[in-house]
Amino acid sequence: MSDDSDASLPYRLLTGPDDTAFCKRVSDALAEGYQLYGSPALTFDGEQVIAAQAVILPAF
């Protein structure tokens, strides 16, 4: 879930089940000005696929 304290961090690692909610969190970060950093990572925890995506807020 998004946390207001994350809003201005220059680097964030978003993680969670690979579902629509995770995609929305990544999309929301992009809309806030973050850029994707590196490739996404996926793993299986025995029940579901877990995704991770790093995002950075570029310096202006």
PQR file with spaces between the fields and no chain letter, atoms N, CA, C, O and H, PARSE charges and radii, in Angstrom:
ATOM       1  N    MET     1       0.834   -1.185    0.000 -0.4000 1.5000
ATOM       2  CA   MET     1       0.000    0.000    0.000 -0.0000 2.0000
ATOM       3  C    MET     1       0.873    1.240    0.000  0.5500 1.7000
ATOM       4  O    MET     1       2.004    1.227    0.485 -0.5500 1.4000
ATOM       5  N    SER     2       0.331    2.298   -0.547 -0.4000 1.5000
ATOM       6  CA   SER     2       1.068    3.551   -0.584 -0.0000 2.0000
ATOM       7  C    SER     2       1.062    4.177    0.797  0.5500 1.7000
ATOM       8  O    SER     2       0.087    4.076    1.542 -0.5500 1.4000
ATOM       9  H    SER     2      -0.588    2.308   -0.941  0.4000 1.0000
ATOM      10  N    ASP     3       2.161    4.821    1.122 -0.4000 1.5000
ATOM      11  CA   ASP     3       2.327    5.472    2.409 -0.0000 2.0000
ATOM      12  C    ASP     3       2.706    6.916    2.125  0.5500 1.7000
ATOM      13  O    ASP     3       3.632    7.160    1.350 -0.5500 1.4000
ATOM      14  H    ASP     3       2.953    4.903    0.517  0.4000 1.0000
ATOM      15  N    ASP     4       2.015    7.887    2.731 -0.4000 1.5000
ATOM      16  CA   ASP     4       2.303    9.295    2.470 -0.0000 2.0000
ATOM      17  C    ASP     4       3.752    9.643    2.747  0.5500 1.7000
ATOM      18  O    ASP     4       4.287   10.549    2.107 -0.5500 1.4000
ATOM      19  H    ASP     4       1.263    7.689    3.360  0.4000 1.0000
ATOM      20  N    SER     5       4.412    8.958    3.678 -0.4000 1.5000
ATOM      21  CA   SER     5       5.805    9.253    3.981 -0.0000 2.0000
ATOM      22  C    SER     5       6.713    8.853    2.831  0.5500 1.7000
ATOM      23  O    SER     5       7.854    9.310    2.772 -0.5500 1.4000
ATOM      24  H    SER     5       3.977    8.223    4.198  0.4000 1.0000
ATOM      25  N    ASP     6       6.240    8.007    1.905 -0.4000 1.5000
ATOM      26  CA   ASP     6       7.030    7.602    0.740 -0.0000 2.0000
ATOM      27  C    ASP     6       7.006    8.653   -0.368  0.5500 1.7000
ATOM      28  O    ASP     6       7.822    8.593   -1.288 -0.5500 1.4000
ATOM      29  H    ASP     6       5.312    7.636    1.952  0.4000 1.0000
ATOM      30  N    ALA     7       6.093    9.606   -0.297 -0.4000 1.5000
ATOM      31  CA   ALA     7       5.806   10.489   -1.421 -0.0000 2.0000
ATOM      32  C    ALA     7       7.030   11.217   -1.967  0.5500 1.7000
ATOM      33  O    ALA     7       7.122   11.402   -3.181 -0.5500 1.4000
ATOM      34  H    ALA     7       5.430    9.655    0.450  0.4000 1.0000
ATOM      35  N    SER     8       7.968   11.635   -1.131 -0.4000 1.5000
ATOM      36  CA   SER     8       9.084   12.423   -1.630 -0.0000 2.0000
ATOM      37  C    SER     8      10.424   11.684   -1.567  0.5500 1.7000
ATOM      38  O    SER     8      11.471   12.301   -1.764 -0.5500 1.4000
ATOM      39  H    SER     8       7.894   11.485   -0.145  0.4000 1.0000
ATOM      40  N    LEU     9      10.412   10.411   -1.302 -0.4000 1.5000
ATOM      41  CA   LEU     9      11.652    9.653   -1.272 -0.0000 2.0000
ATOM      42  C    LEU     9      12.243    9.575   -2.673  0.5500 1.7000
ATOM      43  O    LEU     9      11.506    9.350   -3.633 -0.5500 1.4000
ATOM      44  H    LEU     9       9.562    9.909   -1.142  0.4000 1.0000
ATOM      45  N    PRO    10      13.555    9.754   -2.816 -0.5600 1.5000
ATOM      46  CA   PRO    10      14.144    9.694   -4.149  0.2800 2.0000
ATOM      47  C    PRO    10      14.188    8.283   -4.733  0.5500 1.7000
ATOM      48  O    PRO    10      14.321    8.124   -5.946 -0.5500 1.4000
ATOM      49  N    TYR    11      14.077    7.257   -3.884 -0.4000 1.5000
ATOM      50  CA   TYR    11      14.114    5.853   -4.334 -0.0000 2.0000
ATOM      51  C    TYR    11      13.052    5.093   -3.571  0.5500 1.7000
ATOM      52  O    TYR    11      12.935    5.221   -2.352 -0.5500 1.4000
ATOM      53  H    TYR    11      13.968    7.387   -2.898  0.4000 1.0000
ATOM      54  N    ARG    12      12.279    4.301   -4.291 -0.4000 1.5000
ATOM      55  CA   ARG    12      11.275    3.438   -3.651 -0.0000 2.0000
ATOM      56  C    ARG    12      11.319    2.074   -4.315  0.5500 1.7000
ATOM      57  O    ARG    12      11.515    1.971   -5.526 -0.5500 1.4000
ATOM      58  H    ARG    12      12.374    4.197   -5.281  0.4000 1.0000
ATOM      59  N    LEU    13      11.140    1.045   -3.532 -0.4000 1.5000
ATOM      60  CA   LEU    13      11.000   -0.307   -4.051 -0.0000 2.0000
ATOM      61  C    LEU    13       9.577   -0.746   -3.758  0.5500 1.7000
ATOM      62  O    LEU    13       9.210   -0.991   -2.609 -0.5500 1.4000
ATOM      63  H    LEU    13      10.981    1.129   -2.548  0.4000 1.0000
ATOM      64  N    LEU    14       8.789   -0.840   -4.805 -0.4000 1.5000
ATOM      65  CA   LEU    14       7.391   -1.249   -4.674 -0.0000 2.0000
ATOM      66  C    LEU    14       7.330   -2.766   -4.780  0.5500 1.7000
ATOM      67  O    LEU    14       7.908   -3.348   -5.698 -0.5500 1.4000
ATOM      68  H    LEU    14       9.087   -0.640   -5.739  0.4000 1.0000
ATOM      69  N    THR    15       6.645   -3.399   -3.860 -0.4000 1.5000
ATOM      70  CA   THR    15       6.521   -4.850   -3.868 -0.0000 2.0000
ATOM      71  C    THR    15       5.082   -5.242   -3.553  0.5500 1.7000
ATOM      72  O    THR    15       4.331   -4.483   -2.940 -0.5500 1.4000
ATOM      73  H    THR    15       6.176   -2.926   -3.115  0.4000 1.0000
ATOM      74  N    GLY    16       4.720   -6.438   -3.986 -0.4000 1.5000
ATOM      75  CA   GLY    16       3.404   -6.954   -3.664 -0.0000 2.0000
ATOM      76  C    GLY    16       2.987   -8.022   -4.646  0.5500 1.7000
ATOM      77  O    GLY    16       3.696   -8.295   -5.614 -0.5500 1.4000
ATOM      78  H    GLY    16       5.330   -7.054   -4.484  0.4000 1.0000
ATOM      79  N    PRO    17       1.844   -8.624   -4.403 -0.5600 1.5000
ATOM      80  CA   PRO    17       1.333   -9.621   -5.341  0.2800 2.0000
ATOM      81  C    PRO    17       1.212   -9.012   -6.737  0.5500 1.7000
ATOM      82  O    PRO    17       0.848   -7.845   -6.885 -0.5500 1.4000
ATOM      83  N    ASP    18       1.517   -9.801   -7.745 -0.4000 1.5000
ATOM      84  CA   ASP    18       1.451   -9.337   -9.134 -0.0000 2.0000
ATOM      85  C    ASP    18      -0.005   -9.304   -9.572  0.5500 1.7000
ATOM      86  O    ASP    18      -0.505  -10.239  -10.196 -0.5500 1.4000
ATOM      87  H    ASP    18       1.813  -10.749   -7.625  0.4000 1.0000
ATOM      88  N    ASP    19      -0.671   -8.211   -9.233 -0.4000 1.5000
ATOM      89  CA   ASP    19      -2.089   -8.070   -9.540 -0.0000 2.0000
ATOM      90  C    ASP    19      -2.389   -6.640   -9.975  0.5500 1.7000
ATOM      91  O    ASP    19      -1.478   -5.822  -10.104 -0.5500 1.4000
ATOM      92  H    ASP    19      -0.265   -7.451   -8.726  0.4000 1.0000
ATOM      93  N    THR    20      -3.634   -6.349  -10.194 -0.4000 1.5000
ATOM      94  CA   THR    20      -4.041   -5.018  -10.646 -0.0000 2.0000
ATOM      95  C    THR    20      -3.657   -3.945   -9.634  0.5500 1.7000
ATOM      96  O    THR    20      -3.266   -2.847  -10.028 -0.5500 1.4000
ATOM      97  H    THR    20      -4.374   -7.014  -10.089  0.4000 1.0000
ATOM      98  N    ALA    21      -3.759   -4.234   -8.347 -0.4000 1.5000
ATOM      99  CA   ALA    21      -3.418   -3.252   -7.318 -0.0000 2.0000
ATOM     100  C    ALA    21      -1.938   -2.884   -7.389  0.5500 1.7000
ATOM     101  O    ALA    21      -1.581   -1.715   -7.238 -0.5500 1.4000
ATOM     102  H    ALA    21      -4.077   -5.127   -8.027  0.4000 1.0000
ATOM     103  N    PHE    22      -1.072   -3.880   -7.618 -0.4000 1.5000
ATOM     104  CA   PHE    22       0.360   -3.596   -7.745 -0.0000 2.0000
ATOM     105  C    PHE    22       0.606   -2.724   -8.973  0.5500 1.7000
ATOM     106  O    PHE    22       1.346   -1.743   -8.899 -0.5500 1.4000
ATOM     107  H    PHE    22      -1.361   -4.829   -7.740  0.4000 1.0000
ATOM     108  N    CYS    23      -0.005   -3.072  -10.091 -0.4000 1.5000
ATOM     109  CA   CYS    23       0.158   -2.281  -11.319 -0.0000 2.0000
ATOM     110  C    CYS    23      -0.311   -0.842  -11.104  0.5500 1.7000
ATOM     111  O    CYS    23       0.303    0.095  -11.613 -0.5500 1.4000
ATOM     112  H    CYS    23      -0.607   -3.868  -10.152  0.4000 1.0000
ATOM     113  N    LYS    24      -1.394   -0.670  -10.354 -0.4000 1.5000
ATOM     114  CA   LYS    24      -1.883    0.685  -10.060 -0.0000 2.0000
ATOM     115  C    LYS    24      -0.873    1.444   -9.222  0.5500 1.7000
ATOM     116  O    LYS    24      -0.659    2.633   -9.461 -0.5500 1.4000
ATOM     117  H    LYS    24      -1.893   -1.432   -9.940  0.4000 1.0000
ATOM     118  N    ARG    25      -0.243    0.800   -8.246 -0.4000 1.5000
ATOM     119  CA   ARG    25       0.760    1.477   -7.415 -0.0000 2.0000
ATOM     120  C    ARG    25       1.935    1.942   -8.260  0.5500 1.7000
ATOM     121  O    ARG    25       2.437    3.050   -8.069 -0.5500 1.4000
ATOM     122  H    ARG    25      -0.417   -0.165   -8.052  0.4000 1.0000
ATOM     123  N    VAL    26       2.377    1.109   -9.189 -0.4000 1.5000
ATOM     124  CA   VAL    26       3.476    1.504  -10.081 -0.0000 2.0000
ATOM     125  C    VAL    26       3.006    2.654  -10.972  0.5500 1.7000
ATOM     126  O    VAL    26       3.727    3.637  -11.141 -0.5500 1.4000
ATOM     127  H    VAL    26       1.970    0.209   -9.345  0.4000 1.0000
ATOM     128  N    SER    27       1.822    2.541  -11.536 -0.4000 1.5000
ATOM     129  CA   SER    27       1.282    3.600  -12.391 -0.0000 2.0000
ATOM     130  C    SER    27       1.128    4.912  -11.629  0.5500 1.7000
ATOM     131  O    SER    27       1.430    5.978  -12.164 -0.5500 1.4000
ATOM     132  H    SER    27       1.237    1.742  -11.399  0.4000 1.0000
ATOM     133  N    ASP    28       0.662    4.841  -10.385 -0.4000 1.5000
ATOM     134  CA   ASP    28       0.521    6.044   -9.563 -0.0000 2.0000
ATOM     135  C    ASP    28       1.882    6.699   -9.321  0.5500 1.7000
ATOM     136  O    ASP    28       2.003    7.922   -9.380 -0.5500 1.4000
ATOM     137  H    ASP    28       0.416    3.974   -9.951  0.4000 1.0000
ATOM     138  N    ALA    29       2.906    5.884   -9.047 -0.4000 1.5000
ATOM     139  CA   ALA    29       4.246    6.433   -8.832 -0.0000 2.0000
ATOM     140  C    ALA    29       4.744    7.133  -10.095  0.5500 1.7000
ATOM     141  O    ALA    29       5.347    8.203  -10.015 -0.5500 1.4000
ATOM     142  H    ALA    29       2.807    4.890   -8.998  0.4000 1.0000
ATOM     143  N    LEU    30       4.494    6.534  -11.255 -0.4000 1.5000
ATOM     144  CA   LEU    30       4.902    7.157  -12.516 -0.0000 2.0000
ATOM     145  C    LEU    30       4.167    8.487  -12.718  0.5500 1.7000
ATOM     146  O    LEU    30       4.757    9.461  -13.185 -0.5500 1.4000
ATOM     147  H    LEU    30       4.004    5.665  -11.319  0.4000 1.0000
ATOM     148  N    ALA    31       2.892    8.523  -12.368 -0.4000 1.5000
ATOM     149  CA   ALA    31       2.109    9.750  -12.496 -0.0000 2.0000
ATOM     150  C    ALA    31       2.615   10.838  -11.550  0.5500 1.7000
ATOM     151  O    ALA    31       2.441   12.025  -11.827 -0.5500 1.4000
ATOM     152  H    ALA    31       2.412    7.732  -11.988  0.4000 1.0000
ATOM     153  N    GLU    32       3.239   10.445  -10.434 -0.4000 1.5000
ATOM     154  CA   GLU    32       3.806   11.401   -9.469 -0.0000 2.0000
ATOM     155  C    GLU    32       5.180   11.906   -9.904  0.5500 1.7000
ATOM     156  O    GLU    32       5.775   12.742   -9.225 -0.5500 1.4000
ATOM     157  H    GLU    32       3.380    9.481  -10.210  0.4000 1.0000
ATOM     158  N    GLY    33       5.684   11.407  -11.026 -0.4000 1.5000
ATOM     159  CA   GLY    33       6.971   11.877  -11.526 -0.0000 2.0000
ATOM     160  C    GLY    33       8.116   10.898  -11.362  0.5500 1.7000
ATOM     161  O    GLY    33       9.236   11.177  -11.791 -0.5500 1.4000
ATOM     162  H    GLY    33       5.200   10.728  -11.577  0.4000 1.0000
ATOM     163  N    TYR    34       7.852    9.753  -10.744 -0.4000 1.5000
ATOM     164  CA   TYR    34       8.891    8.738  -10.610 -0.0000 2.0000
ATOM     165  C    TYR    34       9.171    8.104  -11.969  0.5500 1.7000
ATOM     166  O    TYR    34       8.318    8.105  -12.856 -0.5500 1.4000
ATOM     167  H    TYR    34       6.942    9.526  -10.394  0.4000 1.0000
ATOM     168  N    GLN    35      10.379    7.563  -12.118 -0.4000 1.5000
ATOM     169  CA   GLN    35      10.753    6.824  -13.311 -0.0000 2.0000
ATOM     170  C    GLN    35      11.125    5.406  -12.896  0.5500 1.7000
ATOM     171  O    GLN    35      11.631    5.179  -11.797 -0.5500 1.4000
ATOM     172  H    GLN    35      11.073    7.563  -11.398  0.4000 1.0000
ATOM     173  N    LEU    36      10.865    4.453  -13.795 -0.4000 1.5000
ATOM     174  CA   LEU    36      11.262    3.074  -13.523 -0.0000 2.0000
ATOM     175  C    LEU    36      12.773    3.013  -13.408  0.5500 1.7000
ATOM     176  O    LEU    36      13.485    3.709  -14.132 -0.5500 1.4000
ATOM     177  H    LEU    36      10.454    4.637  -14.687  0.4000 1.0000
ATOM     178  N    TYR    37      13.262    2.183  -12.502 -0.4000 1.5000
ATOM     179  CA   TYR    37      14.695    2.020  -12.295 -0.0000 2.0000
ATOM     180  C    TYR    37      14.991    0.522  -12.333  0.5500 1.7000
ATOM     181  O    TYR    37      14.637   -0.213  -11.411 -0.5500 1.4000
ATOM     182  H    TYR    37      12.683    1.618  -11.914  0.4000 1.0000
ATOM     183  N    GLY    38      15.631    0.088  -13.385 -0.4000 1.5000
ATOM     184  CA   GLY    38      15.942   -1.328  -13.523 -0.0000 2.0000
ATOM     185  C    GLY    38      14.747   -2.132  -13.973  0.5500 1.7000
ATOM     186  O    GLY    38      13.673   -1.600  -14.250 -0.5500 1.4000
ATOM     187  H    GLY    38      15.919    0.685  -14.134  0.4000 1.0000
ATOM     188  N    SER    39      14.965   -3.415  -14.037 -0.4000 1.5000
ATOM     189  CA   SER    39      13.924   -4.344  -14.473 -0.0000 2.0000
ATOM     190  C    SER    39      13.083   -4.800  -13.285  0.5500 1.7000
ATOM     191  O    SER    39      13.566   -4.826  -12.153 -0.5500 1.4000
ATOM     192  H    SER    39      15.838   -3.847  -13.812  0.4000 1.0000
ATOM     193  N    PRO    40      11.838   -5.157  -13.541 -0.5600 1.5000
ATOM     194  CA   PRO    40      11.029   -5.725  -12.457  0.2800 2.0000
ATOM     195  C    PRO    40      11.563   -7.104  -12.086  0.5500 1.7000
ATOM     196  O    PRO    40      12.242   -7.755  -12.880 -0.5500 1.4000
ATOM     197  N    ALA    41      11.253   -7.530  -10.889 -0.4000 1.5000
ATOM     198  CA   ALA    41      11.618   -8.869  -10.417 -0.0000 2.0000
ATOM     199  C    ALA    41      10.345   -9.587  -10.006  0.5500 1.7000
ATOM     200  O    ALA    41       9.422   -8.978   -9.465 -0.5500 1.4000
ATOM     201  H    ALA    41      10.701   -7.001  -10.244  0.4000 1.0000
ATOM     202  N    LEU    42      10.302  -10.890  -10.269 -0.4000 1.5000
ATOM     203  CA   LEU    42       9.160  -11.715   -9.894 -0.0000 2.0000
ATOM     204  C    LEU    42       9.653  -12.946   -9.156  0.5500 1.7000
ATOM     205  O    LEU    42      10.703  -13.499   -9.483 -0.5500 1.4000
ATOM     206  H    LEU    42      11.051  -11.385  -10.710  0.4000 1.0000
ATOM     207  N    THR    43       8.897  -13.365   -8.169 -0.4000 1.5000
ATOM     208  CA   THR    43       9.192  -14.603   -7.459 -0.0000 2.0000
ATOM     209  C    THR    43       7.871  -15.256   -7.088  0.5500 1.7000
ATOM     210  O    THR    43       6.820  -14.616   -7.124 -0.5500 1.4000
ATOM     211  H    THR    43       8.044  -12.915   -7.904  0.4000 1.0000
ATOM     212  N    PHE    44       7.927  -16.493   -6.744 -0.4000 1.5000
ATOM     213  CA   PHE    44       6.729  -17.239   -6.340 -0.0000 2.0000
ATOM     214  C    PHE    44       6.905  -17.645   -4.891  0.5500 1.7000
ATOM     215  O    PHE    44       7.899  -18.283   -4.546 -0.5500 1.4000
ATOM     216  H    PHE    44       8.781  -17.013   -6.715  0.4000 1.0000
ATOM     217  N    ASP    45       5.961  -17.288   -4.040 -0.4000 1.5000
ATOM     218  CA   ASP    45       6.079  -17.575   -2.610 -0.0000 2.0000
ATOM     219  C    ASP    45       5.383  -18.873   -2.192  0.5500 1.7000
ATOM     220  O    ASP    45       5.172  -19.112   -1.003 -0.5500 1.4000
ATOM     221  H    ASP    45       5.154  -16.769   -4.321  0.4000 1.0000
ATOM     222  N    GLY    46       5.031  -19.698   -3.160 -0.4000 1.5000
ATOM     223  CA   GLY    46       4.328  -20.937   -2.864 -0.0000 2.0000
ATOM     224  C    GLY    46       2.829  -20.812   -3.026  0.5500 1.7000
ATOM     225  O    GLY    46       2.126  -21.817   -3.128 -0.5500 1.4000
ATOM     226  H    GLY    46       5.202  -19.504   -4.125  0.4000 1.0000
ATOM     227  N    GLU    47       2.337  -19.587   -3.050 -0.4000 1.5000
ATOM     228  CA   GLU    47       0.909  -19.346   -3.221 -0.0000 2.0000
ATOM     229  C    GLU    47       0.607  -18.385   -4.358  0.5500 1.7000
ATOM     230  O    GLU    47      -0.382  -18.552   -5.072 -0.5500 1.4000
ATOM     231  H    GLU    47       2.909  -18.771   -2.967  0.4000 1.0000
ATOM     232  N    GLN    48       1.465  -17.371   -4.529 -0.4000 1.5000
ATOM     233  CA   GLN    48       1.199  -16.351   -5.544 -0.0000 2.0000
ATOM     234  C    GLN    48       2.505  -15.763   -6.051  0.5500 1.7000
ATOM     235  O    GLN    48       3.556  -15.918   -5.429 -0.5500 1.4000
ATOM     236  H    GLN    48       2.268  -17.236   -3.950  0.4000 1.0000
ATOM     237  N    VAL    49       2.422  -15.087   -7.187 -0.4000 1.5000
ATOM     238  CA   VAL    49       3.583  -14.405   -7.744 -0.0000 2.0000
ATOM     239  C    VAL    49       3.708  -13.051   -7.047  0.5500 1.7000
ATOM     240  O    VAL    49       2.735  -12.304   -6.943 -0.5500 1.4000
ATOM     241  H    VAL    49       1.568  -14.962   -7.692  0.4000 1.0000
ATOM     242  N    ILE    50       4.920  -12.744   -6.569 -0.4000 1.5000
ATOM     243  CA   ILE    50       5.222  -11.471   -5.928 -0.0000 2.0000
ATOM     244  C    ILE    50       6.109  -10.669   -6.875  0.5500 1.7000
ATOM     245  O    ILE    50       7.105  -11.176   -7.390 -0.5500 1.4000
ATOM     246  H    ILE    50       5.711  -13.351   -6.653  0.4000 1.0000
ATOM     247  N    ALA    51       5.735   -9.412   -7.095 -0.4000 1.5000
ATOM     248  CA   ALA    51       6.474   -8.537   -7.999 -0.0000 2.0000
ATOM     249  C    ALA    51       7.197   -7.456   -7.204  0.5500 1.7000
ATOM     250  O    ALA    51       6.785   -7.081   -6.106 -0.5500 1.4000
ATOM     251  H    ALA    51       4.925   -9.000   -6.677  0.4000 1.0000
ATOM     252  N    ALA    52       8.288   -6.967   -7.792 -0.4000 1.5000
ATOM     253  CA   ALA    52       9.022   -5.839   -7.220 -0.0000 2.0000
ATOM     254  C    ALA    52       9.471   -4.937   -8.369  0.5500 1.7000
ATOM     255  O    ALA    52       9.911   -5.411   -9.415 -0.5500 1.4000
ATOM     256  H    ALA    52       8.622   -7.272   -8.684  0.4000 1.0000
ATOM     257  N    GLN    53       9.352   -3.652   -8.155 -0.4000 1.5000
ATOM     258  CA   GLN    53       9.815   -2.678   -9.139 -0.0000 2.0000
ATOM     259  C    GLN    53      10.380   -1.464   -8.403  0.5500 1.7000
ATOM     260  O    GLN    53       9.706   -0.852   -7.575 -0.5500 1.4000
ATOM     261  H    GLN    53       8.994   -3.266   -7.304  0.4000 1.0000
ATOM     262  N    ALA    54      11.618   -1.134   -8.720 -0.4000 1.5000
ATOM     263  CA   ALA    54      12.228    0.061   -8.161 -0.0000 2.0000
ATOM     264  C    ALA    54      11.829    1.263   -9.007  0.5500 1.7000
ATOM     265  O    ALA    54      11.717    1.165  -10.229 -0.5500 1.4000
ATOM     266  H    ALA    54      12.166   -1.632   -9.393  0.4000 1.0000
ATOM     267  N    VAL    55      11.617    2.392   -8.349 -0.4000 1.5000
ATOM     268  CA   VAL    55      11.345    3.654   -9.028 -0.0000 2.0000
ATOM     269  C    VAL    55      12.197    4.732   -8.377  0.5500 1.7000
ATOM     270  O    VAL    55      12.482    4.680   -7.180 -0.5500 1.4000
ATOM     271  H    VAL    55      11.708    2.471   -7.356  0.4000 1.0000
ATOM     272  N    ILE    56      12.602    5.714   -9.184 -0.4000 1.5000
ATOM     273  CA   ILE    56      13.385    6.832   -8.673 -0.0000 2.0000
ATOM     274  C    ILE    56      12.713    8.130   -9.043  0.5500 1.7000
ATOM     275  O    ILE    56      12.027    8.225  -10.061 -0.5500 1.4000
ATOM     276  H    ILE    56      12.371    5.757  -10.156  0.4000 1.0000
ATOM     277  N    LEU    57      12.914    9.127   -8.210 -0.4000 1.5000
ATOM     278  CA   LEU    57      12.425   10.467   -8.476 -0.0000 2.0000
ATOM     279  C    LEU    57      13.622   11.270   -8.967  0.5500 1.7000
ATOM     280  O    LEU    57      14.531   11.560   -8.189 -0.5500 1.4000
ATOM     281  H    LEU    57      13.471    9.051   -7.383  0.4000 1.0000
ATOM     282  N    PRO    58      13.633   11.633  -10.255 -0.5600 1.5000
ATOM     283  CA   PRO    58      14.799   12.320  -10.801  0.2800 2.0000
ATOM     284  C    PRO    58      15.008   13.677  -10.148  0.5500 1.7000
ATOM     285  O    PRO    58      14.052   14.352   -9.768 -0.5500 1.4000
ATOM     286  N    ALA    59      16.271   14.065  -10.024 -0.4000 1.5000
ATOM     287  CA   ALA    59      16.592   15.390   -9.474 -0.0000 2.0000
ATOM     288  C    ALA    59      16.306   16.446  -10.536  0.5500 1.7000
ATOM     289  O    ALA    59      16.573   16.237  -11.720 -0.5500 1.4000
ATOM     290  H    ALA    59      17.048   13.517  -10.333  0.4000 1.0000
ATOM     291  N    PHE    60      15.773   17.556  -10.114 -0.4000 1.5000
ATOM     292  CA   PHE    60      15.443   18.635  -11.056 -0.0000 2.0000
ATOM     293  C    PHE    60      16.501   19.694  -11.018  0.5500 1.7000
ATOM     294  O    PHE    60      16.407   20.687  -11.740 -0.5500 1.4000
ATOM     295  H    PHE    60      15.556   17.726   -9.152  0.4000 1.0000
